């Protein structure tokens, strides 16, 4: 995949940059030697930097791709540290402990060390407690992971979003209505990343939206009354009120919220395509 190639090239570039920044040996010009006393002749010892270690952090694998011959770069979503990139050394070897543990949608206990952009995974243990995703629920899970990879900055903790992610996987695994589950997650994701406010509040009137009026949600300025020239999807005040209450029982709310979230996500993704969404659309057409 293009993303995998780009991230692999990024890893190689990072290693090259680190080698380039390493201090070169200093060569001094010849100068007269001078006798030194034993007290001043002992060399100065460098104090090693304390290694940064994280132990037993709850997390999930979002995405992984090969690194060198036997290792993997793993993008994980953790409860207290957000999205983190880890190198799993030797994870592709047949008898590696990490090989079977690093599976998507499985609760893990993760440990790592290092302070660089890509840390070193030291341990990964399966925790359990969630049913596996199957059939269309599995594809929905990959859609959630793709959203997190593309919208979350690394090392930015989102505890509430992590808990909602776990709850969403559980709902999908138990066969709850996928469109509603996905709309709820998309809404929480935009709220937790700070790009969405209370859409049931009209920024023009300064009051709550009216159920029988039509509105447009501007990605940067919030909710305002619709205009004839608007190209953004128009939604009723009732839909916005329903979304704020997480009530998607009305078919009109389900339909309008789908187009609204598609519009807002496209804006915040900066035009980047979601591969899993296109697959879902193709499957529905079939």
Short mmCIF file of N, CA, C and O in Angstrom, two decimals, residues 195-254:
data_model
loop_
_atom_site.label_atom_id
_atom_site.label_comp_id
_atom_site.label_asym_id
_atom_site.label_seq_id
_atom_site.Cartn_x
_atom_site.Cartn_y
_atom_site.Cartn_z
N UNK A 195 -12.46 19.32 17.08
CA UNK A 195 -12.86 19.97 15.83
C UNK A 195 -14.37 20.06 15.68
O UNK A 195 -14.87 20.45 14.63
N UNK A 196 -15.11 19.69 16.72
CA UNK A 196 -16.57 19.76 16.67
C UNK A 196 -17.11 20.19 18.02
O UNK A 196 -16.64 19.72 19.06
N UNK A 197 -18.08 21.08 17.97
CA UNK A 197 -18.71 21.54 19.20
C UNK A 197 -20.12 20.99 19.32
O UNK A 197 -20.41 19.89 18.85
N UNK A 198 -20.99 21.78 19.92
CA UNK A 198 -22.38 21.40 20.08
C UNK A 198 -23.14 21.84 18.83
O UNK A 198 -23.46 23.01 18.65
N UNK A 199 -23.44 20.91 17.96
CA UNK A 199 -24.12 21.24 16.71
C UNK A 199 -25.58 21.62 16.92
O UNK A 199 -26.21 22.16 16.02
N UNK A 200 -26.13 21.35 18.07
CA UNK A 200 -27.51 21.74 18.36
C UNK A 200 -27.61 23.20 18.79
O UNK A 200 -28.69 23.68 19.12
N UNK A 201 -26.49 23.91 18.75
CA UNK A 201 -26.45 25.33 19.12
C UNK A 201 -26.18 26.15 17.86
O UNK A 201 -25.18 25.94 17.17
N UNK A 202 -27.05 27.06 17.53
CA UNK A 202 -26.91 27.90 16.34
C UNK A 202 -25.99 29.08 16.65
O UNK A 202 -26.26 29.85 17.58
N UNK A 203 -24.93 29.24 15.88
CA UNK A 203 -23.97 30.31 16.14
C UNK A 203 -24.48 31.68 15.71
O UNK A 203 -23.93 32.70 16.11
N UNK A 204 -25.53 31.73 14.89
CA UNK A 204 -26.08 33.00 14.44
C UNK A 204 -27.09 33.55 15.46
O UNK A 204 -27.01 34.70 15.88
N UNK A 205 -28.04 32.71 15.86
CA UNK A 205 -29.05 33.16 16.82
C UNK A 205 -28.56 33.11 18.26
O UNK A 205 -29.10 33.80 19.13
N UNK A 206 -27.53 32.31 18.50
CA UNK A 206 -27.05 32.15 19.86
C UNK A 206 -27.95 31.28 20.72
O UNK A 206 -27.82 31.27 21.95
N UNK A 207 -28.86 30.56 20.08
CA UNK A 207 -29.81 29.71 20.79
C UNK A 207 -29.80 28.30 20.24
O UNK A 207 -29.16 28.03 19.22
N UNK A 208 -30.51 27.41 20.89
CA UNK A 208 -30.64 26.04 20.40
C UNK A 208 -31.38 26.03 19.07
O UNK A 208 -32.27 26.86 18.83
N UNK A 209 -31.00 25.10 18.20
CA UNK A 209 -31.64 25.00 16.89
C UNK A 209 -33.11 24.64 17.05
O UNK A 209 -33.51 24.02 18.05
N UNK A 210 -33.90 25.01 16.06
CA UNK A 210 -35.32 24.69 16.06
C UNK A 210 -35.55 23.42 15.25
O UNK A 210 -35.02 23.27 14.15
N UNK A 211 -36.32 22.51 15.79
CA UNK A 211 -36.49 21.19 15.19
C UNK A 211 -37.02 21.26 13.76
O UNK A 211 -36.65 20.44 12.91
N UNK A 212 -37.89 22.25 13.45
CA UNK A 212 -38.52 22.30 12.13
C UNK A 212 -37.80 23.24 11.16
O UNK A 212 -38.32 23.55 10.09
N UNK A 213 -36.61 23.71 11.51
CA UNK A 213 -35.81 24.56 10.63
C UNK A 213 -34.67 23.75 10.02
O UNK A 213 -34.27 22.71 10.56
N UNK A 214 -34.15 24.25 8.88
CA UNK A 214 -33.04 23.58 8.21
C UNK A 214 -31.75 24.36 8.46
O UNK A 214 -31.74 25.60 8.46
N UNK A 215 -30.65 23.61 8.61
CA UNK A 215 -29.37 24.22 8.97
C UNK A 215 -28.24 23.59 8.14
O UNK A 215 -28.41 22.57 7.48
N UNK A 216 -27.08 24.26 8.23
CA UNK A 216 -25.84 23.74 7.67
C UNK A 216 -24.79 23.78 8.77
O UNK A 216 -24.71 24.76 9.53
N UNK A 217 -23.99 22.72 8.89
CA UNK A 217 -22.91 22.69 9.87
C UNK A 217 -21.62 23.04 9.17
O UNK A 217 -21.09 22.25 8.37
N UNK A 218 -21.12 24.25 9.42
CA UNK A 218 -19.84 24.68 8.85
C UNK A 218 -18.71 24.01 9.63
O UNK A 218 -18.69 24.06 10.87
N UNK A 219 -17.74 23.37 8.96
CA UNK A 219 -16.68 22.64 9.67
C UNK A 219 -15.85 23.52 10.60
O UNK A 219 -15.29 23.03 11.58
N UNK A 220 -15.77 24.81 10.30
CA UNK A 220 -14.94 25.71 11.10
C UNK A 220 -15.75 26.60 12.03
O UNK A 220 -15.27 26.99 13.09
N UNK A 221 -16.98 26.96 11.65
CA UNK A 221 -17.74 27.95 12.41
C UNK A 221 -18.95 27.38 13.13
O UNK A 221 -19.58 28.07 13.92
N UNK A 222 -19.32 26.16 12.86
CA UNK A 222 -20.44 25.56 13.56
C UNK A 222 -21.75 25.66 12.80
O UNK A 222 -21.78 25.91 11.58
N UNK A 223 -22.85 25.51 13.52
CA UNK A 223 -24.18 25.44 12.91
C UNK A 223 -24.73 26.83 12.61
O UNK A 223 -24.65 27.73 13.44
N UNK A 224 -25.31 26.98 11.42
CA UNK A 224 -25.97 28.23 11.03
C UNK A 224 -27.17 27.88 10.14
O UNK A 224 -27.25 26.77 9.60
N UNK A 225 -28.11 28.83 9.96
CA UNK A 225 -29.24 28.56 9.07
C UNK A 225 -28.78 28.31 7.64
O UNK A 225 -27.77 28.84 7.19
N UNK A 226 -29.54 27.51 6.90
CA UNK A 226 -29.18 27.19 5.53
C UNK A 226 -29.31 28.41 4.62
O UNK A 226 -30.05 29.35 4.90
N UNK A 227 -28.54 28.39 3.51
CA UNK A 227 -28.64 29.40 2.47
C UNK A 227 -28.87 28.71 1.14
O UNK A 227 -28.51 27.55 0.96
N UNK A 228 -29.45 29.44 0.19
CA UNK A 228 -29.73 28.86 -1.11
C UNK A 228 -28.45 28.41 -1.80
O UNK A 228 -28.41 27.39 -2.49
N UNK A 229 -27.37 29.16 -1.60
CA UNK A 229 -26.10 28.87 -2.28
C UNK A 229 -25.28 27.77 -1.61
O UNK A 229 -24.22 27.40 -2.12
N UNK A 230 -25.73 27.25 -0.49
CA UNK A 230 -24.95 26.24 0.24
C UNK A 230 -24.80 24.95 -0.57
O UNK A 230 -25.77 24.43 -1.13
N UNK A 231 -23.57 24.45 -0.63
CA UNK A 231 -23.30 23.14 -1.23
C UNK A 231 -23.17 22.06 -0.16
O UNK A 231 -23.19 20.87 -0.47
N UNK A 232 -22.98 22.48 1.07
CA UNK A 232 -22.87 21.53 2.18
C UNK A 232 -24.22 20.88 2.41
O UNK A 232 -25.27 21.47 2.10
N UNK A 233 -24.25 19.66 2.95
CA UNK A 233 -25.53 18.98 3.20
C UNK A 233 -26.38 19.75 4.20
O UNK A 233 -25.89 20.24 5.22
N UNK A 234 -27.66 19.85 3.90
CA UNK A 234 -28.60 20.53 4.78
C UNK A 234 -29.24 19.50 5.71
O UNK A 234 -29.65 18.43 5.27
N UNK A 235 -29.34 19.86 6.97
CA UNK A 235 -29.91 18.95 7.97
C UNK A 235 -30.95 19.70 8.78
O UNK A 235 -30.85 20.92 8.99
N UNK A 236 -31.93 18.99 9.23
CA UNK A 236 -32.97 19.60 10.05
C UNK A 236 -32.48 19.80 11.47
O UNK A 236 -31.55 19.12 11.94
N UNK A 237 -33.12 20.74 12.15
CA UNK A 237 -32.79 20.94 13.55
C UNK A 237 -33.05 19.69 14.37
O UNK A 237 -32.32 19.39 15.32
N UNK A 238 -34.08 18.94 13.99
CA UNK A 238 -34.39 17.70 14.71
C UNK A 238 -33.24 16.70 14.60
O UNK A 238 -32.88 16.04 15.59
N UNK A 239 -32.64 16.59 13.41
CA UNK A 239 -31.51 15.68 13.25
C UNK A 239 -30.35 16.08 14.15
O UNK A 239 -29.72 15.23 14.80
N UNK A 240 -30.06 17.38 14.22
CA UNK A 240 -28.95 17.85 15.05
C UNK A 240 -29.24 17.61 16.53
O UNK A 240 -28.35 17.25 17.29
N UNK A 241 -30.49 17.80 16.93
CA UNK A 241 -30.87 17.53 18.32
C UNK A 241 -30.78 16.03 18.62
O UNK A 241 -30.30 15.62 19.69
N UNK A 242 -31.22 15.22 17.66
CA UNK A 242 -31.12 13.76 17.84
C UNK A 242 -29.67 13.31 17.97
O UNK A 242 -29.34 12.46 18.81
N UNK A 243 -28.79 13.86 17.14
CA UNK A 243 -27.38 13.48 17.19
C UNK A 243 -26.74 13.87 18.50
O UNK A 243 -25.91 13.13 19.05
N UNK A 244 -27.13 15.02 19.02
CA UNK A 244 -26.57 15.45 20.30
C UNK A 244 -27.02 14.52 21.42
O UNK A 244 -26.29 14.29 22.39
N UNK A 245 -28.23 13.94 21.28
CA UNK A 245 -28.74 12.99 22.29
C UNK A 245 -28.34 11.55 21.96
O UNK A 245 -28.69 10.65 22.71
N UNK A 246 -27.64 11.35 20.84
CA UNK A 246 -27.26 10.02 20.36
C UNK A 246 -28.50 9.15 20.13
O UNK A 246 -28.50 7.95 20.40
N UNK A 247 -29.54 9.77 19.59
CA UNK A 247 -30.78 9.07 19.27
C UNK A 247 -30.91 9.00 17.74
O UNK A 247 -31.18 10.00 17.08
N UNK A 248 -30.71 7.80 17.20
CA UNK A 248 -30.75 7.62 15.75
C UNK A 248 -31.91 6.72 15.34
O UNK A 248 -31.85 6.04 14.31
N UNK A 249 -32.97 6.72 16.12
CA UNK A 249 -34.10 5.85 15.82
C UNK A 249 -34.90 6.34 14.61
O UNK A 249 -35.54 5.53 13.92
N UNK A 250 -34.86 7.64 14.31
CA UNK A 250 -35.59 8.20 13.17
C UNK A 250 -34.81 7.92 11.88
O UNK A 250 -33.63 8.28 11.78
N UNK A 251 -35.43 7.28 10.87
CA UNK A 251 -34.72 7.02 9.60
C UNK A 251 -34.19 8.29 8.93
O UNK A 251 -33.13 8.25 8.30
N UNK A 252 -34.91 9.41 9.06
CA UNK A 252 -34.43 10.67 8.48
C UNK A 252 -33.15 11.12 9.18
O UNK A 252 -32.21 11.60 8.54
N UNK A 253 -33.09 10.96 10.48
CA UNK A 253 -31.88 11.29 11.23
C UNK A 253 -30.72 10.42 10.78
O UNK A 253 -29.59 10.90 10.61
N UNK A 254 -30.95 9.14 10.56
CA UNK A 254 -29.90 8.24 10.09
C UNK A 254 -29.36 8.69 8.73
O UNK A 254 -28.14 8.72 8.51
#
